[in-house]
Amino acid sequence: MTETDQPRQQLMQIGQALAQVRQQPATLGQLCDTARQAHALQAALPPRFSEVLLNLLDRLESSALFSEESCSFSQKDLLDSLQLWGEKAGERLAAR
């Protein structure tokens, strides 16, 4: 795997984990772990991407502790935001 392949591979793994969470919400922890461990991806992107990713992951993990009604943000909206983050990250990687 080349240096440019690893970030793309990690982004793909995050996308797969995200799709799995949408089908099986109990796998949220695996998604967060996969995204947090994507060091090559984070290093290949501008620092702001990591900040946004980590913020989304923190909020997703917090949302898992509460029911939808008692949480101040929607887990679905956070997953949608993570998907958008992935799309923007993919665009940035393609432009390198």
PDB file of C-alpha atoms in Angstrom:
ATOM      1  CA  MET A   1       0.000   0.000   0.000  1.00  0.00           C
ATOM      2  CA  THR A   2       1.446   3.377  -0.979  1.00  0.00           C
ATOM      3  CA  GLU A   3       1.434   6.479   1.156  1.00  0.00           C
ATOM      4  CA  THR A   4      -1.462   7.925  -0.854  1.00  0.00           C
ATOM      5  CA  ASP A   5      -3.497   4.702  -0.730  1.00  0.00           C
ATOM      6  CA  GLN A   6      -3.625   4.419   3.060  1.00  0.00           C
ATOM      7  CA  PRO A   7      -5.694   7.588   3.684  1.00  0.00           C
ATOM      8  CA  ARG A   8      -8.152   6.563   0.958  1.00  0.00           C
ATOM      9  CA  GLN A   9      -8.354   3.058   2.433  1.00  0.00           C
ATOM     10  CA  GLN A  10      -9.049   4.480   5.888  1.00  0.00           C
ATOM     11  CA  LEU A  11     -11.727   6.791   4.476  1.00  0.00           C
ATOM     12  CA  MET A  12     -13.352   3.802   2.793  1.00  0.00           C
ATOM     13  CA  GLN A  13     -13.283   1.881   6.097  1.00  0.00           C
ATOM     14  CA  ILE A  14     -15.005   4.780   7.845  1.00  0.00           C
ATOM     15  CA  GLY A  15     -17.652   4.840   5.112  1.00  0.00           C
ATOM     16  CA  GLN A  16     -18.250   1.113   5.500  1.00  0.00           C
ATOM     17  CA  ALA A  17     -18.501   1.438   9.283  1.00  0.00           C
ATOM     18  CA  LEU A  18     -20.936   4.338   8.859  1.00  0.00           C
ATOM     19  CA  ALA A  19     -23.149   2.257   6.574  1.00  0.00           C
ATOM     20  CA  GLN A  20     -23.080  -0.548   9.132  1.00  0.00           C
ATOM     21  CA  VAL A  21     -24.138   1.796  11.953  1.00  0.00           C
ATOM     22  CA  ARG A  22     -27.133   2.910   9.915  1.00  0.00           C
ATOM     23  CA  GLN A  23     -28.195  -0.767   9.725  1.00  0.00           C
ATOM     24  CA  GLN A  24     -27.028  -1.803  13.201  1.00  0.00           C
ATOM     25  CA  PRO A  25     -26.837   1.161  15.610  1.00  0.00           C
ATOM     26  CA  ALA A  26     -25.083  -1.009  18.215  1.00  0.00           C
ATOM     27  CA  THR A  27     -21.922  -0.840  16.071  1.00  0.00           C
ATOM     28  CA  LEU A  28     -21.458   2.890  16.762  1.00  0.00           C
ATOM     29  CA  GLY A  29     -18.460   2.204  18.996  1.00  0.00           C
ATOM     30  CA  GLN A  30     -16.713   0.381  16.162  1.00  0.00           C
ATOM     31  CA  LEU A  31     -17.312   3.338  13.840  1.00  0.00           C
ATOM     32  CA  CYS A  32     -15.839   5.752  16.363  1.00  0.00           C
ATOM     33  CA  ASP A  33     -12.827   3.503  16.961  1.00  0.00           C
ATOM     34  CA  THR A  34     -12.229   3.114  13.217  1.00  0.00           C
ATOM     35  CA  ALA A  35     -12.408   6.867  12.653  1.00  0.00           C
ATOM     36  CA  ARG A  36     -10.221   7.753  15.644  1.00  0.00           C
ATOM     37  CA  GLN A  37      -7.552   5.278  14.498  1.00  0.00           C
ATOM     38  CA  ALA A  38      -7.432   6.686  10.948  1.00  0.00           C
ATOM     39  CA  HIS A  39      -4.176   8.535  11.625  1.00  0.00           C
ATOM     40  CA  ALA A  40      -2.921   8.467   8.023  1.00  0.00           C
ATOM     41  CA  LEU A  41      -6.209   9.950   6.828  1.00  0.00           C
ATOM     42  CA  GLN A  42      -6.137  12.686   9.441  1.00  0.00           C
ATOM     43  CA  ALA A  43      -2.507  13.497   8.610  1.00  0.00           C
ATOM     44  CA  ALA A  44      -3.318  13.733   4.887  1.00  0.00           C
ATOM     45  CA  LEU A  45      -6.038  16.340   5.465  1.00  0.00           C
ATOM     46  CA  PRO A  46      -5.848  19.932   6.735  1.00  0.00           C
ATOM     47  CA  PRO A  47      -5.970  20.173  10.558  1.00  0.00           C
ATOM     48  CA  ARG A  48      -9.527  21.509  10.515  1.00  0.00           C
ATOM     49  CA  PHE A  49     -10.762  18.163   9.159  1.00  0.00           C
ATOM     50  CA  SER A  50      -9.428  16.364  12.241  1.00  0.00           C
ATOM     51  CA  GLU A  51     -11.018  18.925  14.544  1.00  0.00           C
ATOM     52  CA  VAL A  52     -14.412  18.481  12.899  1.00  0.00           C
ATOM     53  CA  LEU A  53     -14.099  14.686  12.828  1.00  0.00           C
ATOM     54  CA  LEU A  54     -13.184  14.421  16.501  1.00  0.00           C
ATOM     55  CA  ASN A  55     -15.997  16.801  17.465  1.00  0.00           C
ATOM     56  CA  LEU A  56     -18.519  14.708  15.531  1.00  0.00           C
ATOM     57  CA  LEU A  57     -17.218  11.507  17.118  1.00  0.00           C
ATOM     58  CA  ASP A  58     -17.447  12.995  20.620  1.00  0.00           C
ATOM     59  CA  ARG A  59     -21.037  14.050  19.985  1.00  0.00           C
ATOM     60  CA  LEU A  60     -21.930  10.659  18.480  1.00  0.00           C
ATOM     61  CA  GLU A  61     -20.510   8.840  21.489  1.00  0.00           C
ATOM     62  CA  SER A  62     -22.427  11.159  23.811  1.00  0.00           C
ATOM     63  CA  SER A  63     -25.653  10.651  21.873  1.00  0.00           C
ATOM     64  CA  ALA A  64     -25.329   6.892  22.353  1.00  0.00           C
ATOM     65  CA  LEU A  65     -25.656   7.409  26.103  1.00  0.00           C
ATOM     66  CA  PHE A  66     -29.098   8.997  25.859  1.00  0.00           C
ATOM     67  CA  SER A  67     -32.394   8.230  24.219  1.00  0.00           C
ATOM     68  CA  GLU A  68     -33.285  10.342  21.188  1.00  0.00           C
ATOM     69  CA  GLU A  69     -35.804  12.353  23.228  1.00  0.00           C
ATOM     70  CA  SER A  70     -33.380  13.356  25.963  1.00  0.00           C
ATOM     71  CA  CYS A  71     -30.472  14.179  23.716  1.00  0.00           C
ATOM     72  CA  SER A  72     -29.970  17.737  22.464  1.00  0.00           C
ATOM     73  CA  PHE A  73     -28.850  16.517  19.035  1.00  0.00           C
ATOM     74  CA  SER A  74     -30.046  13.803  16.727  1.00  0.00           C
ATOM     75  CA  GLN A  75     -27.820  10.787  16.160  1.00  0.00           C
ATOM     76  CA  LYS A  76     -29.180  10.575  12.608  1.00  0.00           C
ATOM     77  CA  ASP A  77     -28.165  14.192  11.967  1.00  0.00           C
ATOM     78  CA  LEU A  78     -24.701  13.486  13.358  1.00  0.00           C
ATOM     79  CA  LEU A  79     -24.344  10.432  11.111  1.00  0.00           C
ATOM     80  CA  ASP A  80     -25.443  12.575   8.161  1.00  0.00           C
ATOM     81  CA  SER A  81     -22.817  15.162   9.136  1.00  0.00           C
ATOM     82  CA  LEU A  82     -20.168  12.453   9.336  1.00  0.00           C
ATOM     83  CA  GLN A  83     -21.166  11.253   5.880  1.00  0.00           C
ATOM     84  CA  LEU A  84     -20.819  14.819   4.554  1.00  0.00           C
ATOM     85  CA  TRP A  85     -17.423  15.065   6.269  1.00  0.00           C
ATOM     86  CA  GLY A  86     -16.401  11.880   4.453  1.00  0.00           C
ATOM     87  CA  GLU A  87     -17.512  13.285   1.108  1.00  0.00           C
ATOM     88  CA  LYS A  88     -15.533  16.499   1.673  1.00  0.00           C
ATOM     89  CA  ALA A  89     -12.503  14.523   2.855  1.00  0.00           C
ATOM     90  CA  GLY A  90     -12.699  12.378  -0.279  1.00  0.00           C
ATOM     91  CA  GLU A  91     -12.801  15.494  -2.457  1.00  0.00           C
ATOM     92  CA  ARG A  92      -9.773  16.907  -0.660  1.00  0.00           C
ATOM     93  CA  LEU A  93      -7.827  13.655  -1.061  1.00  0.00           C
ATOM     94  CA  ALA A  94      -8.698  13.520  -4.770  1.00  0.00           C
ATOM     95  CA  ALA A  95      -7.384  17.056  -5.237  1.00  0.00           C
ATOM     96  CA  ARG A  96      -3.953  16.192  -3.782  1.00  0.00           C
TER      97      ARG A  96
END
